[in-house]
Tab-separated table of C-alpha atoms and ligand atoms in Angstrom:
chain	number	residue	atom	x	y	z
N	1	MET	CA	-3.409	38.181	-92.507
N	2	ALA	CA	-2.743	35.311	-93.966
N	3	SER	CA	-5.062	32.410	-94.600
N	4	PRO	CA	-5.460	30.540	-91.501
N	5	ARG	CA	-5.101	27.274	-93.307
N	6	LEU	CA	-1.547	28.237	-93.543
N	7	ILE	CA	0.008	25.640	-91.122
N	8	MET	CA	4.059	27.029	-90.608
N	9	LYS	CA	6.492	24.447	-88.304
N	10	MET	CA	7.444	27.034	-86.035
N	11	LYS	CA	10.409	25.978	-83.411
N	12	VAL	CA	10.210	26.647	-79.439
N	13	ALA	CA	12.522	29.666	-79.015
N	14	SER	CA	11.875	29.821	-74.952
N	15	LEU	CA	9.703	27.835	-71.946
N	16	ARG	CA	8.541	30.226	-68.896
N	17	HIS	CA	6.880	28.792	-66.147
N	18	GLU	CA	3.751	31.703	-64.935
N	19	ALA	CA	1.926	31.814	-61.720
N	20	GLY	CA	-1.081	29.952	-61.903
N	21	ASP	CA	0.452	26.659	-63.821
N	22	VAL	CA	1.026	28.719	-66.982
N	23	SER	CA	3.429	27.718	-69.283
N	24	VAL	CA	4.792	31.510	-71.489
N	25	VAL	CA	5.818	28.763	-74.883
N	26	GLU	CA	7.383	31.217	-77.488
N	27	PHE	CA	7.293	30.930	-80.565
N	28	ARG	CA	9.709	31.065	-83.709
N	29	HIS	CA	10.175	30.271	-87.123
N	30	PRO	CA	13.136	28.582	-87.896
N	31	ARG	CA	13.369	30.971	-91.720
N	32	ARG	CA	10.900	33.762	-91.806
N	33	PRO	CA	12.223	36.728	-89.494
N	34	GLN	CA	8.680	37.714	-90.290
N	35	LEU	CA	5.382	35.486	-89.342
N	36	PRO	CA	2.311	36.539	-90.564
N	37	SER	CA	-0.029	39.398	-89.584
N	38	PHE	CA	-2.252	38.861	-86.355
N	39	GLU	CA	-4.777	41.489	-85.010
N	40	ALA	CA	-5.115	41.490	-80.607
N	41	GLY	CA	-7.798	38.557	-80.205
N	42	SER	CA	-6.685	36.440	-82.820
N	43	HIS	CA	-5.322	33.098	-81.526
N	44	VAL	CA	-3.478	29.588	-83.541
N	45	ASP	CA	-4.185	26.063	-83.863
N	46	ILE	CA	-1.801	24.104	-82.374
N	47	HIS	CA	-1.132	20.709	-84.005
N	48	MET	CA	-0.745	18.336	-81.242
N	49	PRO	CA	0.141	14.275	-81.968
N	50	GLY	CA	-2.626	11.732	-81.570
N	51	GLY	CA	-4.272	14.716	-83.991
N	52	LYS	CA	-5.452	16.714	-81.509
N	53	VAL	CA	-5.519	20.281	-82.861
N	54	ARG	CA	-5.980	22.853	-79.111
N	55	GLN	CA	-6.564	26.874	-79.816
N	56	TYR	CA	-4.416	28.908	-78.005
N	57	SER	CA	-5.269	33.096	-77.544
N	58	LEU	CA	-1.993	35.201	-79.062
N	59	MET	CA	-0.530	37.430	-76.277
N	60	GLY	CA	2.285	38.834	-77.724
N	61	HIS	CA	2.557	42.637	-79.314
N	62	PRO	CA	1.007	42.651	-82.186
N	63	ALA	CA	3.452	44.851	-83.713
N	64	ASP	CA	6.572	42.015	-82.991
N	65	LEU	CA	6.390	39.339	-85.705
N	66	SER	CA	9.135	37.564	-85.077
N	67	ARG	CA	7.701	35.991	-82.658
N	68	TYR	CA	3.989	34.437	-81.107
N	69	LEU	CA	3.797	33.728	-77.564
N	70	ILE	CA	0.998	31.707	-75.992
N	71	GLY	CA	0.478	30.740	-72.619
N	72	VAL	CA	-0.867	27.552	-71.393
N	73	LYS	CA	-2.364	26.341	-68.360
N	74	ARG	CA	-2.012	23.096	-67.327
N	75	GLU	CA	-5.183	21.429	-67.039
N	76	GLU	CA	-5.475	18.125	-65.814
N	77	THR	CA	-9.689	17.611	-65.957
N	78	GLY	CA	-9.165	18.853	-69.672
N	79	ARG	CA	-9.151	16.479	-73.001
N	80	GLY	CA	-4.960	16.314	-73.048
N	81	GLY	CA	-4.481	19.389	-74.594
N	82	SER	CA	-3.000	21.394	-72.301
N	83	ALA	CA	-0.976	18.604	-69.944
N	84	TRP	CA	0.532	17.069	-73.817
N	85	LEU	CA	1.518	20.366	-73.705
N	86	HIS	CA	2.870	20.567	-69.752
N	87	ALA	CA	4.775	17.609	-69.761
N	88	ASN	CA	6.626	17.260	-73.504
N	89	LEU	CA	7.527	20.558	-75.086
N	90	LYS	CA	10.681	21.651	-75.092
N	91	VAL	CA	12.962	24.998	-76.469
N	92	GLY	CA	13.958	23.565	-79.895
N	93	ASP	CA	10.754	21.307	-80.766
N	94	GLU	CA	9.404	21.901	-84.492
N	95	MET	CA	5.188	22.241	-83.790
N	96	PRO	CA	2.279	22.726	-86.646
N	97	VAL	CA	1.190	26.213	-86.143
N	98	SER	CA	-1.774	27.542	-87.713
N	99	ALA	CA	-0.859	30.682	-88.873
N	100	PRO	CA	-3.317	33.032	-87.242
N	101	ARG	CA	-7.284	33.039	-86.938
N	102	ASN	CA	-9.710	36.054	-84.984
N	103	HIS	CA	-12.488	36.036	-84.229
N	104	PHE	CA	-12.913	38.337	-81.166
N	105	ARG	CA	-11.474	41.900	-82.492
N	106	LEU	CA	-11.152	45.260	-81.271
N	107	HIS	CA	-14.365	47.301	-82.416
N	108	ASP	CA	-12.741	50.221	-83.907
N	109	LYS	CA	-15.409	52.479	-83.393
N	110	ALA	CA	-16.178	52.011	-79.540
N	111	GLN	CA	-15.566	55.150	-77.938
N	112	ALA	CA	-13.554	52.838	-74.859
N	113	HIS	CA	-13.616	49.358	-73.924
N	114	LEU	CA	-14.017	47.287	-71.308
N	115	LEU	CA	-11.490	44.344	-70.347
N	116	LEU	CA	-12.439	41.388	-68.352
N	117	GLY	CA	-10.057	38.808	-68.618
N	118	GLY	CA	-10.750	35.857	-65.034
N	119	GLY	CA	-7.578	33.347	-64.786
N	120	ILE	CA	-6.151	32.096	-67.824
N	121	GLY	CA	-8.616	34.176	-69.538
N	122	ILE	CA	-6.498	37.405	-69.722
N	123	THR	CA	-3.804	35.497	-72.140
N	124	PRO	CA	-6.232	37.178	-75.650
N	125	MET	CA	-6.950	40.783	-73.309
N	126	ILE	CA	-3.003	40.778	-72.356
N	127	ALA	CA	-2.703	41.567	-76.153
N	128	MET	CA	-5.377	44.160	-76.858
N	129	ALA	CA	-4.079	45.667	-73.564
N	130	ARG	CA	-1.112	46.199	-75.324
N	131	ALA	CA	-2.607	47.978	-79.047
N	132	LEU	CA	-5.720	49.544	-76.739
N	133	GLU	CA	-2.339	51.051	-75.075
N	134	ALA	CA	-0.629	51.865	-78.513
N	135	GLN	CA	-3.484	53.395	-80.092
N	136	GLY	CA	-3.628	55.843	-76.844
N	137	LYS	CA	-7.153	54.604	-76.599
N	138	ALA	CA	-9.958	54.148	-73.813
N	139	PHE	CA	-9.692	51.316	-71.520
N	140	VAL	CA	-9.540	49.395	-68.424
N	141	LEU	CA	-8.812	46.104	-67.627
N	142	HIS	CA	-10.067	44.011	-64.656
N	143	PHE	CA	-8.700	41.482	-63.885
N	144	PHE	CA	-9.255	38.328	-61.897
N	145	ALA	CA	-8.035	35.062	-59.958
N	146	ARG	CA	-8.144	33.111	-56.884
N	147	SER	CA	-4.915	35.301	-55.626
N	148	ARG	CA	-1.816	37.417	-56.314
N	149	SER	CA	0.048	34.767	-56.689
N	150	MET	CA	-1.206	32.921	-58.915
N	151	ALA	CA	-2.658	35.189	-61.646
N	152	PRO	CA	-0.184	34.743	-64.449
N	153	MET	CA	1.592	37.409	-66.764
N	154	LEU	CA	1.078	39.628	-63.553
N	155	ALA	CA	4.269	41.124	-63.152
N	156	ASP	CA	4.182	41.908	-67.130
N	157	LEU	CA	1.197	43.866	-66.693
N	158	GLU	CA	1.861	45.860	-64.009
N	159	ALA	CA	5.440	47.351	-65.156
N	160	GLU	CA	3.768	47.902	-68.616
N	161	LEU	CA	0.716	49.400	-67.899
N	162	PRO	CA	-0.883	52.787	-65.714
N	163	ALA	CA	-3.131	51.803	-62.411
N	164	ASP	CA	-5.851	53.586	-63.491
N	165	ARG	CA	-5.747	51.238	-66.450
N	166	LEU	CA	-4.777	47.233	-64.856
N	167	VAL	CA	-7.551	46.261	-61.453
N	168	LEU	CA	-6.922	43.519	-59.863
N	169	HIS	CA	-9.307	41.003	-57.849
N	170	PHE	CA	-8.177	38.595	-56.176
N	171	ASP	CA	-10.548	36.396	-54.380
N	172	ASP	CA	-9.216	36.395	-51.154
N	173	ASP	CA	-8.312	40.430	-50.378
N	174	PRO	CA	-12.183	40.880	-49.685
N	175	ALA	CA	-11.130	44.827	-50.383
N	176	THR	CA	-10.363	43.911	-54.311
N	177	VAL	CA	-13.118	41.227	-54.603
N	178	VAL	CA	-15.683	42.832	-57.372
N	179	ASP	CA	-19.283	42.677	-57.617
N	180	LEU	CA	-19.389	41.538	-61.960
N	181	ALA	CA	-23.339	42.444	-61.263
N	182	GLU	CA	-22.101	46.186	-60.015
N	183	LEU	CA	-19.778	46.606	-61.879
N	184	LEU	CA	-21.871	46.090	-65.480
N	185	LYS	CA	-24.664	47.275	-64.188
N	186	GLU	CA	-24.435	50.696	-66.181
N	187	GLN	CA	-23.464	50.767	-69.820
N	188	LYS	CA	-22.602	53.709	-70.843
N	189	ASP	CA	-22.614	55.617	-74.227
N	190	GLY	CA	-20.332	53.514	-76.756
N	191	THR	CA	-18.049	51.139	-74.216
N	192	HIS	CA	-17.994	47.459	-75.274
N	193	LEU	CA	-17.207	45.052	-73.353
N	194	TYR	CA	-14.951	42.127	-73.626
N	195	TYR	CA	-14.221	38.397	-71.874
N	196	CYS	CA	-13.198	35.599	-71.208
N	197	GLY	CA	-11.893	32.832	-68.533
N	198	PRO	CA	-13.209	29.458	-67.507
N	199	PRO	CA	-17.143	28.548	-68.075
N	200	GLY	CA	-18.283	30.060	-64.325
N	201	PHE	CA	-16.242	33.077	-65.748
N	202	MET	CA	-18.207	33.388	-68.655
N	203	ALA	CA	-20.969	32.546	-66.885
N	204	TRP	CA	-20.846	35.787	-64.604
N	205	ALA	CA	-19.735	37.609	-66.660
N	206	ARG	CA	-22.694	36.467	-69.935
N	207	ALA	CA	-24.943	36.920	-66.789
N	208	SER	CA	-24.090	40.480	-65.975
N	209	SER	CA	-24.030	42.478	-69.036
N	210	ALA	CA	-27.568	41.082	-70.583
N	211	HIS	CA	-28.925	44.312	-70.041
N	212	TRP	CA	-25.540	44.626	-72.418
N	213	LYS	CA	-26.721	46.082	-75.856
N	214	PRO	CA	-25.738	42.584	-78.177
N	215	ASP	CA	-24.095	43.937	-80.477
N	216	THR	CA	-20.955	45.935	-77.756
N	217	VAL	CA	-20.264	42.510	-76.132
N	218	HIS	CA	-17.924	39.856	-77.269
N	219	PHE	CA	-16.532	36.449	-75.532
N	220	GLU	CA	-14.354	34.322	-76.178
N	221	ALA	CA	-14.914	30.702	-74.119
N	222	PHE	CA	-11.826	27.781	-74.019
N	223	GLN	CA	-14.605	25.823	-73.362
N	224	PRO	CA	-17.852	25.201	-73.699
N	225	GLU	CA	-20.519	25.490	-70.817
N	226	GLU	CA	-21.038	21.586	-68.929
N	227	ASP	CA	-24.647	21.205	-68.743
N	228	PRO	CA	-24.547	17.341	-66.321
N	229	ASN	CA	-28.127	16.895	-67.176
N	230	PHE	CA	-27.649	17.043	-71.248
N	231	ALA	CA	-28.703	14.338	-72.282
N	232	PRO	CA	-28.726	13.904	-76.325
N	233	GLU	CA	-31.629	12.481	-78.332
N	234	PRO	CA	-31.379	11.929	-82.021
N	235	PHE	CA	-32.258	14.736	-84.273
N	236	THR	CA	-32.587	14.808	-88.311
N	237	ILE	CA	-31.294	17.053	-90.075
N	238	GLN	CA	-32.210	17.668	-93.900
N	239	LEU	CA	-30.489	19.975	-96.334
N	240	HIS	CA	-31.281	22.492	-98.601
N	241	SER	CA	-29.597	21.984	-100.661
N	242	THR	CA	-30.787	18.806	-102.292
N	243	GLY	CA	-33.202	17.777	-99.419
N	244	GLN	CA	-31.740	15.355	-98.025
N	245	GLU	CA	-32.942	14.130	-95.086
N	246	LEU	CA	-29.467	11.265	-91.913
N	247	GLU	CA	-30.636	10.421	-88.924
N	248	VAL	CA	-27.988	11.976	-86.592
N	249	PRO	CA	-28.123	9.576	-83.513
N	250	ALA	CA	-28.308	10.004	-79.414
N	251	ASN	CA	-24.422	9.145	-80.005
N	252	ALA	CA	-22.793	11.206	-82.750
N	253	SER	CA	-22.340	14.479	-83.701
N	254	ALA	CA	-23.938	16.459	-86.477
N	255	LEU	CA	-20.448	17.106	-87.890
N	256	THR	CA	-19.533	13.328	-87.579
N	257	VAL	CA	-22.776	12.841	-89.829
N	258	LEU	CA	-22.604	15.549	-92.683
N	259	ARG	CA	-18.781	14.126	-92.806
N	260	ALA	CA	-20.357	10.268	-94.014
N	261	ALA	CA	-22.848	11.446	-96.222
N	262	GLY	CA	-20.419	13.336	-98.141
N	263	LEU	CA	-19.668	17.341	-96.973
N	264	LEU	CA	-17.391	18.125	-96.674
N	265	LEU	CA	-17.008	21.201	-94.183
N	266	PHE	CA	-14.162	21.829	-91.990
N	267	SER	CA	-13.578	21.886	-88.448
N	268	SER	CA	-10.475	21.956	-85.295
N	269	CYS	CA	-11.027	22.478	-81.651
N	270	GLU	CA	-14.372	20.227	-82.090
N	271	ASN	CA	-15.312	21.398	-78.818
N	272	GLY	CA	-17.475	24.096	-79.696
N	273	VAL	CA	-15.405	26.476	-79.337
N	274	CYS	CA	-12.990	27.839	-82.772
N	275	GLY	CA	-15.577	28.275	-85.321
N	276	SER	CA	-14.467	26.326	-87.439
N	277	CYS	CA	-17.170	24.723	-88.625
N	278	GLU	CA	-20.384	27.153	-88.241
N	279	CYS	CA	-23.322	27.030	-90.651
N	280	GLY	CA	-26.109	28.272	-91.523
N	281	PHE	CA	-30.083	27.047	-90.328
N	282	VAL	CA	-32.671	27.397	-92.223
N	283	ALA	CA	-35.648	26.309	-89.994
N	284	GLY	CA	-35.905	24.030	-86.744
N	285	GLU	CA	-35.331	24.201	-83.062
N	286	PRO	CA	-31.216	24.074	-83.152
N	287	ILE	CA	-30.249	22.658	-78.738
N	288	HIS	CA	-27.015	25.429	-79.147
N	289	ARG	CA	-24.278	23.739	-76.565
N	290	ASP	CA	-21.284	25.320	-78.449
N	291	ALA	CA	-19.326	28.917	-76.474
N	292	PHE	CA	-18.976	30.595	-79.902
N	293	LEU	CA	-22.048	32.086	-81.789
N	294	SER	CA	-23.041	35.233	-80.155
N	295	PRO	CA	-27.367	35.470	-79.044
N	296	GLU	CA	-27.591	37.737	-82.407
N	297	ALA	CA	-25.909	34.966	-84.853
N	298	ARG	CA	-27.710	31.774	-82.784
N	299	THR	CA	-30.237	32.733	-85.193
N	300	ARG	CA	-29.483	31.166	-88.082
N	301	ARG	CA	-26.496	29.537	-87.703
N	302	PHE	CA	-25.330	26.239	-86.150
N	303	ILE	CA	-22.392	24.527	-85.263
N	304	PRO	CA	-22.536	21.047	-85.583
N	305	CYS	CA	-19.557	19.725	-83.790
N	306	VAL	CA	-21.871	19.962	-80.845
N	307	SER	CA	-24.252	21.586	-81.051
N	308	ARG	CA	-27.993	19.767	-81.617
N	309	ALA	CA	-31.613	19.689	-82.345
N	310	LYS	CA	-35.417	19.157	-81.437
N	311	GLY	CA	-36.743	17.144	-84.438
N	312	GLN	CA	-35.368	17.723	-87.354
N	313	ILE	CA	-33.539	20.608	-88.552
N	314	ILE	CA	-33.194	22.426	-92.093
N	315	LEU	CA	-29.225	23.124	-92.605
N	316	ASP	CA	-28.671	25.610	-95.232
N	317	LEU	CA	-25.338	23.213	-96.825
P	401	FES	S1	-14.827	22.449	-85.313
P	401	FES	FE1	-14.795	24.601	-83.120
P	401	FES	S2	-15.907	24.997	-83.059
P	401	FES	FE2	-16.612	22.998	-84.441
């Protein structure tokens, strides 16, 4: 895979409207017929005017490197990236697109894969299902949507996947509704779980799989869960390497304070979902507010663009 820091100016080759207010954008490189390779579960960063950077899962077939395909749902209440793309993007436009990176890999050693996609969370699952089907691996994809008419990319999935690999669940069709707690009640030996969707779906899947072995559960979120009652408080960062102490006021992020002190930290989403700014911590009580780290990683890693701490935290910087 190419370095994810590589940013390419790519052309919008086509735009297609899909159910659920989703636009499918096809990017091609104006001169390179072969793009950097990607694995199922990968995403790219799209750099928008005004410095906004947003992550979108690649949903094409990993064997087809002539183009990148992303699905963008218009979110009127989001941070403006999807609304901008829907309102402004035209065929022929050039956009800076990063090389792919992957925090949501299929596990090589799994004997079976259980994929759950909620709404627009189907996008990484499409690439996963395509890759698993091509490799002849055991998997089932469960697609959850409000209704058939709100389910993006459904026609493609139904055309490509055998009926026993695709299970549809529509809120408006009681015969298809399933309780995730029931679906995930028993973990079959060697089965890995992957899920992606809006915050409510993520919380539902997380709670329903809490008893699964942690290293068999994989997820990707588009945004952290909102906690309307969370009131940020000031805290102190100590740098493990030098002992320097930095005060983080209630109205600033740890990332902002670290940068102001001259530390070079990468960032991309600045919303706790991409992992670009991840660092370690060696002591303290973090308040994890990201949607990126696994429960195991939370015992030693920290996402400074959104996470905070009680009192003092010592960062491995
Ligand atoms: S910049 Fe994306 S998680 Fe911090």
